[in-house]
Amino acid sequence: MRLPLAGFSCFLALSMAACTPTIDDDGPLQVARTSNVTLVQITPEGVGGITADTDYGEKAIAAALPGFTTSGTQTAEEDSTEWVIAAFNSDGFQVLQVFKGANGKVRAVHGVTHHLTGPNGERIGMTFAEIGTARSDCRDGRNLWRGMAICKARGTDNIQLVYAIPGYDGPFDELPPQGELRKAMLQRIIWTAKK
């Protein structure tokens, strides 16, 4: 059987992947991941055009995110539910949830779609192992996020990664064993305005 050059390259890549040695489960695993589209990037300074100076309101948030529309919705934080402003892309797909601060400015933003990236290229749906999160940067979730891992994004002090742990059934007052934690999937990227 003759394969075209492109087909041979795919065959060779798959064959080599099948023969790679197993990875030491104690360290982080870095895997390149492709994605369809990046609509917004979350950095320590802000989320797209949203910063600590952005007024909390639908018009101000829409102005900070050209091409997005906004609407009120209710969502969960770790300890409570709250009314927030959701930001939607031009297809009507929810990308962000924006939380109000006591000062009338944006307090926090939750990224909730794989069409955005975190400060180190993190995307919703990637695993703990793919992102390379350090266990020491994590704690167990409580209340509404019970059974989840809440971790600091590498190199930041105001961005958290919230991981769901498929099939984890406790104990819920500690992180799961490393083998289970490595399979945890990123559900939210949370930016908090610096004070």
PDB file of N, CA and C in Angstrom, residues 100-164:
ATOM      1  N   LYS A 100     -19.300  41.807  39.834  1.00  0.00           N
ATOM      2  CA  LYS A 100     -19.250  43.192  40.309  1.00  0.00           C
ATOM      3  C   LYS A 100     -18.495  43.307  41.629  1.00  0.00           C
ATOM      4  N   GLY A 101     -17.648  44.330  41.702  1.00  0.00           N
ATOM      5  CA  GLY A 101     -16.938  44.638  42.939  1.00  0.00           C
ATOM      6  C   GLY A 101     -17.678  45.673  43.759  1.00  0.00           C
ATOM      7  N   ALA A 102     -17.307  45.808  45.023  1.00  0.00           N
ATOM      8  CA  ALA A 102     -17.943  46.766  45.923  1.00  0.00           C
ATOM      9  C   ALA A 102     -17.732  48.207  45.463  1.00  0.00           C
ATOM     10  N   ASN A 103     -16.683  48.439  44.667  1.00  0.00           N
ATOM     11  CA  ASN A 103     -16.367  49.795  44.212  1.00  0.00           C
ATOM     12  C   ASN A 103     -17.052  50.159  42.897  1.00  0.00           C
ATOM     13  N   GLY A 104     -17.953  49.300  42.394  1.00  0.00           N
ATOM     14  CA  GLY A 104     -18.644  49.577  41.139  1.00  0.00           C
ATOM     15  C   GLY A 104     -17.831  49.215  39.907  1.00  0.00           C
ATOM     16  N   LYS A 105     -16.657  48.649  40.117  1.00  0.00           N
ATOM     17  CA  LYS A 105     -15.797  48.195  39.024  1.00  0.00           C
ATOM     18  C   LYS A 105     -15.910  46.674  38.915  1.00  0.00           C
ATOM     19  N   VAL A 106     -15.255  46.113  37.902  1.00  0.00           N
ATOM     20  CA  VAL A 106     -15.228  44.656  37.748  1.00  0.00           C
ATOM     21  C   VAL A 106     -14.345  44.065  38.838  1.00  0.00           C
ATOM     22  N   ARG A 107     -14.878  43.075  39.550  1.00  0.00           N
ATOM     23  CA  ARG A 107     -14.151  42.394  40.621  1.00  0.00           C
ATOM     24  C   ARG A 107     -13.416  41.153  40.108  1.00  0.00           C
ATOM     25  N   ALA A 108     -14.100  40.386  39.250  1.00  0.00           N
ATOM     26  CA  ALA A 108     -13.544  39.127  38.759  1.00  0.00           C
ATOM     27  C   ALA A 108     -14.205  38.771  37.437  1.00  0.00           C
ATOM     28  N   VAL A 109     -13.522  37.924  36.673  1.00  0.00           N
ATOM     29  CA  VAL A 109     -14.062  37.413  35.414  1.00  0.00           C
ATOM     30  C   VAL A 109     -13.782  35.921  35.363  1.00  0.00           C
ATOM     31  N   HIS A 110     -14.821  35.140  35.037  1.00  0.00           N
ATOM     32  CA  HIS A 110     -14.664  33.697  34.855  1.00  0.00           C
ATOM     33  C   HIS A 110     -14.682  33.396  33.359  1.00  0.00           C
ATOM     34  N   GLY A 111     -13.637  32.771  32.861  1.00  0.00           N
ATOM     35  CA  GLY A 111     -13.609  32.281  31.488  1.00  0.00           C
ATOM     36  C   GLY A 111     -14.217  30.896  31.460  1.00  0.00           C
ATOM     37  N   VAL A 112     -15.199  30.664  30.587  1.00  0.00           N
ATOM     38  CA  VAL A 112     -15.960  29.409  30.641  1.00  0.00           C
ATOM     39  C   VAL A 112     -16.046  28.675  29.304  1.00  0.00           C
ATOM     40  N   THR A 113     -15.157  28.985  28.361  1.00  0.00           N
ATOM     41  CA  THR A 113     -15.175  28.282  27.079  1.00  0.00           C
ATOM     42  C   THR A 113     -13.759  27.977  26.614  1.00  0.00           C
ATOM     43  N   HIS A 114     -13.612  26.965  25.791  1.00  0.00           N
ATOM     44  CA  HIS A 114     -12.300  26.619  25.245  1.00  0.00           C
ATOM     45  C   HIS A 114     -11.849  27.604  24.170  1.00  0.00           C
ATOM     46  N   HIS A 115     -12.676  28.595  23.854  1.00  0.00           N
ATOM     47  CA  HIS A 115     -12.298  29.602  22.867  1.00  0.00           C
ATOM     48  C   HIS A 115     -11.580  30.785  23.512  1.00  0.00           C
ATOM     49  N   LEU A 116     -10.915  30.564  24.624  1.00  0.00           N
ATOM     50  CA  LEU A 116     -10.079  31.577  25.247  1.00  0.00           C
ATOM     51  C   LEU A 116      -8.844  30.886  25.795  1.00  0.00           C
ATOM     52  N   THR A 117      -7.834  31.669  26.111  1.00  0.00           N
ATOM     53  CA  THR A 117      -6.626  31.093  26.689  1.00  0.00           C
ATOM     54  C   THR A 117      -6.293  31.788  27.995  1.00  0.00           C
ATOM     55  N   GLY A 118      -5.668  31.029  28.882  1.00  0.00           N
ATOM     56  CA  GLY A 118      -5.152  31.569  30.125  1.00  0.00           C
ATOM     57  C   GLY A 118      -3.754  32.124  29.901  1.00  0.00           C
ATOM     58  N   PRO A 119      -3.090  32.564  30.972  1.00  0.00           N
ATOM     59  CA  PRO A 119      -1.799  33.243  30.838  1.00  0.00           C
ATOM     60  C   PRO A 119      -0.689  32.358  30.286  1.00  0.00           C
ATOM     61  N   ASN A 120      -0.836  31.048  30.411  1.00  0.00           N
ATOM     62  CA  ASN A 120       0.181  30.113  29.927  1.00  0.00           C
ATOM     63  C   ASN A 120      -0.344  29.227  28.800  1.00  0.00           C
ATOM     64  N   GLY A 121      -1.414  29.700  28.144  1.00  0.00           N
ATOM     65  CA  GLY A 121      -1.994  28.923  27.053  1.00  0.00           C
ATOM     66  C   GLY A 121      -3.029  27.903  27.496  1.00  0.00           C
ATOM     67  N   GLU A 122      -3.438  27.941  28.750  1.00  0.00           N
ATOM     68  CA  GLU A 122      -4.442  27.001  29.253  1.00  0.00           C
ATOM     69  C   GLU A 122      -5.758  27.194  28.516  1.00  0.00           C
ATOM     70  N   ARG A 123      -6.463  26.093  28.290  1.00  0.00           N
ATOM     71  CA  ARG A 123      -7.792  26.130  27.669  1.00  0.00           C
ATOM     72  C   ARG A 123      -8.742  25.230  28.444  1.00  0.00           C
ATOM     73  N   ILE A 124      -9.991  25.658  28.537  1.00  0.00           N
ATOM     74  CA  ILE A 124     -11.027  24.828  29.149  1.00  0.00           C
ATOM     75  C   ILE A 124     -11.026  23.482  28.420  1.00  0.00           C
ATOM     76  N   GLY A 125     -11.079  22.396  29.194  1.00  0.00           N
ATOM     77  CA  GLY A 125     -11.081  21.055  28.619  1.00  0.00           C
ATOM     78  C   GLY A 125      -9.726  20.379  28.664  1.00  0.00           C
ATOM     79  N   MET A 126      -8.656  21.147  28.869  1.00  0.00           N
ATOM     80  CA  MET A 126      -7.337  20.529  29.004  1.00  0.00           C
ATOM     81  C   MET A 126      -7.257  19.847  30.369  1.00  0.00           C
ATOM     82  N   THR A 127      -6.400  18.858  30.470  1.00  0.00           N
ATOM     83  CA  THR A 127      -6.233  18.161  31.746  1.00  0.00           C
ATOM     84  C   THR A 127      -5.149  18.829  32.587  1.00  0.00           C
ATOM     85  N   PHE A 128      -5.193  18.499  33.855  1.00  0.00           N
ATOM     86  CA  PHE A 128      -4.193  18.943  34.828  1.00  0.00           C
ATOM     87  C   PHE A 128      -2.793  18.595  34.319  1.00  0.00           C
ATOM     88  N   ALA A 129      -2.630  17.366  33.813  1.00  0.00           N
ATOM     89  CA  ALA A 129      -1.338  16.916  33.308  1.00  0.00           C
ATOM     90  C   ALA A 129      -0.915  17.687  32.068  1.00  0.00           C
ATOM     91  N   GLU A 130      -1.834  17.956  31.158  1.00  0.00           N
ATOM     92  CA  GLU A 130      -1.504  18.707  29.944  1.00  0.00           C
ATOM     93  C   GLU A 130      -1.053  20.115  30.267  1.00  0.00           C
ATOM     94  N   ILE A 131      -1.683  20.740  31.229  1.00  0.00           N
ATOM     95  CA  ILE A 131      -1.336  22.112  31.602  1.00  0.00           C
ATOM     96  C   ILE A 131      -0.035  22.140  32.390  1.00  0.00           C
ATOM     97  N   GLY A 132       0.229  21.092  33.146  1.00  0.00           N
ATOM     98  CA  GLY A 132       1.449  21.035  33.943  1.00  0.00           C
ATOM     99  C   GLY A 132       1.328  21.748  35.270  1.00  0.00           C
ATOM    100  N   THR A 133       0.128  21.806  35.798  1.00  0.00           N
ATOM    101  CA  THR A 133      -0.102  22.453  37.092  1.00  0.00           C
ATOM    102  C   THR A 133       0.622  21.683  38.191  1.00  0.00           C
ATOM    103  N   ALA A 134       1.225  22.406  39.115  1.00  0.00           N
ATOM    104  CA  ALA A 134       1.899  21.776  40.250  1.00  0.00           C
ATOM    105  C   ALA A 134       0.875  21.499  41.348  1.00  0.00           C
ATOM    106  N   ARG A 135       0.903  20.309  41.882  1.00  0.00           N
ATOM    107  CA  ARG A 135      -0.006  19.937  42.967  1.00  0.00           C
ATOM    108  C   ARG A 135       0.113  20.911  44.137  1.00  0.00           C
ATOM    109  N   SER A 136       1.323  21.392  44.395  1.00  0.00           N
ATOM    110  CA  SER A 136       1.564  22.303  45.523  1.00  0.00           C
ATOM    111  C   SER A 136       0.873  23.655  45.334  1.00  0.00           C
ATOM    112  N   ASP A 137       0.432  23.960  44.114  1.00  0.00           N
ATOM    113  CA  ASP A 137      -0.283  25.218  43.845  1.00  0.00           C
ATOM    114  C   ASP A 137      -1.786  25.052  43.945  1.00  0.00           C
ATOM    115  N   CYS A 138      -2.257  23.911  44.490  1.00  0.00           N
ATOM    116  CA  CYS A 138      -3.690  23.594  44.506  1.00  0.00           C
ATOM    117  C   CYS A 138      -4.215  23.346  45.914  1.00  0.00           C
ATOM    118  N   ARG A 139      -5.527  23.493  46.024  1.00  0.00           N
ATOM    119  CA  ARG A 139      -6.248  23.124  47.254  1.00  0.00           C
ATOM    120  C   ARG A 139      -7.553  22.474  46.830  1.00  0.00           C
ATOM    121  N   ASP A 140      -8.184  21.807  47.776  1.00  0.00           N
ATOM    122  CA  ASP A 140      -9.482  21.191  47.470  1.00  0.00           C
ATOM    123  C   ASP A 140     -10.573  22.255  47.515  1.00  0.00           C
ATOM    124  N   GLY A 141     -11.553  22.128  46.629  1.00  0.00           N
ATOM    125  CA  GLY A 141     -12.677  23.049  46.597  1.00  0.00           C
ATOM    126  C   GLY A 141     -13.633  22.798  47.753  1.00  0.00           C
ATOM    127  N   ARG A 142     -14.440  23.801  48.067  1.00  0.00           N
ATOM    128  CA  ARG A 142     -15.403  23.663  49.166  1.00  0.00           C
ATOM    129  C   ARG A 142     -16.791  24.082  48.670  1.00  0.00           C
ATOM    130  N   ASN A 143     -17.773  23.780  49.456  1.00  0.00           N
ATOM    131  CA  ASN A 143     -19.161  24.178  49.198  1.00  0.00           C
ATOM    132  C   ASN A 143     -19.607  23.849  47.773  1.00  0.00           C
ATOM    133  N   LEU A 144     -19.938  24.846  46.954  1.00  0.00           N
ATOM    134  CA  LEU A 144     -20.465  24.580  45.611  1.00  0.00           C
ATOM    135  C   LEU A 144     -19.421  23.979  44.668  1.00  0.00           C
ATOM    136  N   TRP A 145     -18.162  24.096  45.011  1.00  0.00           N
ATOM    137  CA  TRP A 145     -17.093  23.508  44.198  1.00  0.00           C
ATOM    138  C   TRP A 145     -16.427  22.333  44.929  1.00  0.00           C
ATOM    139  N   ARG A 146     -17.196  21.698  45.774  1.00  0.00           N
ATOM    140  CA  ARG A 146     -16.707  20.528  46.512  1.00  0.00           C
ATOM    141  C   ARG A 146     -16.302  19.448  45.519  1.00  0.00           C
ATOM    142  N   GLY A 147     -15.182  18.787  45.776  1.00  0.00           N
ATOM    143  CA  GLY A 147     -14.707  17.733  44.893  1.00  0.00           C
ATOM    144  C   GLY A 147     -13.939  18.253  43.691  1.00  0.00           C
ATOM    145  N   MET A 148     -13.642  19.542  43.669  1.00  0.00           N
ATOM    146  CA  MET A 148     -12.868  20.132  42.575  1.00  0.00           C
ATOM    147  C   MET A 148     -11.512  20.573  43.113  1.00  0.00           C
ATOM    148  N   ALA A 149     -10.574  20.785  42.212  1.00  0.00           N
ATOM    149  CA  ALA A 149      -9.258  21.308  42.592  1.00  0.00           C
ATOM    150  C   ALA A 149      -9.180  22.763  42.149  1.00  0.00           C
ATOM    151  N   ILE A 150      -8.780  23.644  43.061  1.00  0.00           N
ATOM    152  CA  ILE A 150      -8.633  25.069  42.781  1.00  0.00           C
ATOM    153  C   ILE A 150      -7.128  25.356  42.821  1.00  0.00           C
ATOM    154  N   CYS A 151      -6.587  25.806  41.694  1.00  0.00           N
ATOM    155  CA  CYS A 151      -5.132  25.939  41.572  1.00  0.00           C
ATOM    156  C   CYS A 151      -4.738  27.327  41.074  1.00  0.00           C
ATOM    157  N   LYS A 152      -3.576  27.748  41.469  1.00  0.00           N
ATOM    158  CA  LYS A 152      -3.006  29.008  41.003  1.00  0.00           C
ATOM    159  C   LYS A 152      -2.406  28.773  39.614  1.00  0.00           C
ATOM    160  N   ALA A 153      -2.660  29.681  38.677  1.00  0.00           N
ATOM    161  CA  ALA A 153      -2.031  29.586  37.357  1.00  0.00           C
ATOM    162  C   ALA A 153      -0.552  29.916  37.505  1.00  0.00           C
ATOM    163  N   ARG A 154       0.290  29.160  36.849  1.00  0.00           N
ATOM    164  CA  ARG A 154       1.738  29.307  36.941  1.00  0.00           C
ATOM    165  C   ARG A 154       2.157  30.747  36.627  1.00  0.00           C
ATOM    166  N   GLY A 155       2.981  31.317  37.523  1.00  0.00           N
ATOM    167  CA  GLY A 155       3.546  32.646  37.313  1.00  0.00           C
ATOM    168  C   GLY A 155       2.609  33.801  37.591  1.00  0.00           C
ATOM    169  N   THR A 156       1.445  33.534  38.209  1.00  0.00           N
ATOM    170  CA  THR A 156       0.489  34.606  38.499  1.00  0.00           C
ATOM    171  C   THR A 156       0.081  34.566  39.966  1.00  0.00           C
ATOM    172  N   ASP A 157      -0.480  35.677  40.429  1.00  0.00           N
ATOM    173  CA  ASP A 157      -1.027  35.684  41.781  1.00  0.00           C
ATOM    174  C   ASP A 157      -2.509  36.071  41.784  1.00  0.00           C
ATOM    175  N   ASN A 158      -3.091  36.271  40.596  1.00  0.00           N
ATOM    176  CA  ASN A 158      -4.510  36.665  40.544  1.00  0.00           C
ATOM    177  C   ASN A 158      -5.315  35.857  39.523  1.00  0.00           C
ATOM    178  N   ILE A 159      -4.805  34.707  39.106  1.00  0.00           N
ATOM    179  CA  ILE A 159      -5.542  33.848  38.182  1.00  0.00           C
ATOM    180  C   ILE A 159      -5.580  32.432  38.745  1.00  0.00           C
ATOM    181  N   GLN A 160      -6.803  31.899  38.841  1.00  0.00           N
ATOM    182  CA  GLN A 160      -6.997  30.538  39.341  1.00  0.00           C
ATOM    183  C   GLN A 160      -7.556  29.649  38.241  1.00  0.00           C
ATOM    184  N   LEU A 161      -7.207  28.374  38.340  1.00  0.00           N
ATOM    185  CA  LEU A 161      -7.711  27.346  37.440  1.00  0.00           C
ATOM    186  C   LEU A 161      -8.590  26.420  38.262  1.00  0.00           C
ATOM    187  N   VAL A 162      -9.806  26.176  37.805  1.00  0.00           N
ATOM    188  CA  VAL A 162     -10.744  25.313  38.534  1.00  0.00           C
ATOM    189  C   VAL A 162     -10.902  24.023  37.734  1.00  0.00           C
ATOM    190  N   TYR A 163     -10.520  22.909  38.363  1.00  0.00           N
ATOM    191  CA  TYR A 163     -10.552  21.596  37.715  1.00  0.00           C
ATOM    192  C   TYR A 163     -11.656  20.720  38.286  1.00  0.00           C
ATOM    193  N   ALA A 164     -12.377  20.030  37.413  1.00  0.00           N
ATOM    194  CA  ALA A 164     -13.320  18.977  37.817  1.00  0.00           C
ATOM    195  C   ALA A 164     -12.562  17.657  37.730  1.00  0.00           C
TER     196      ALA A 164
END
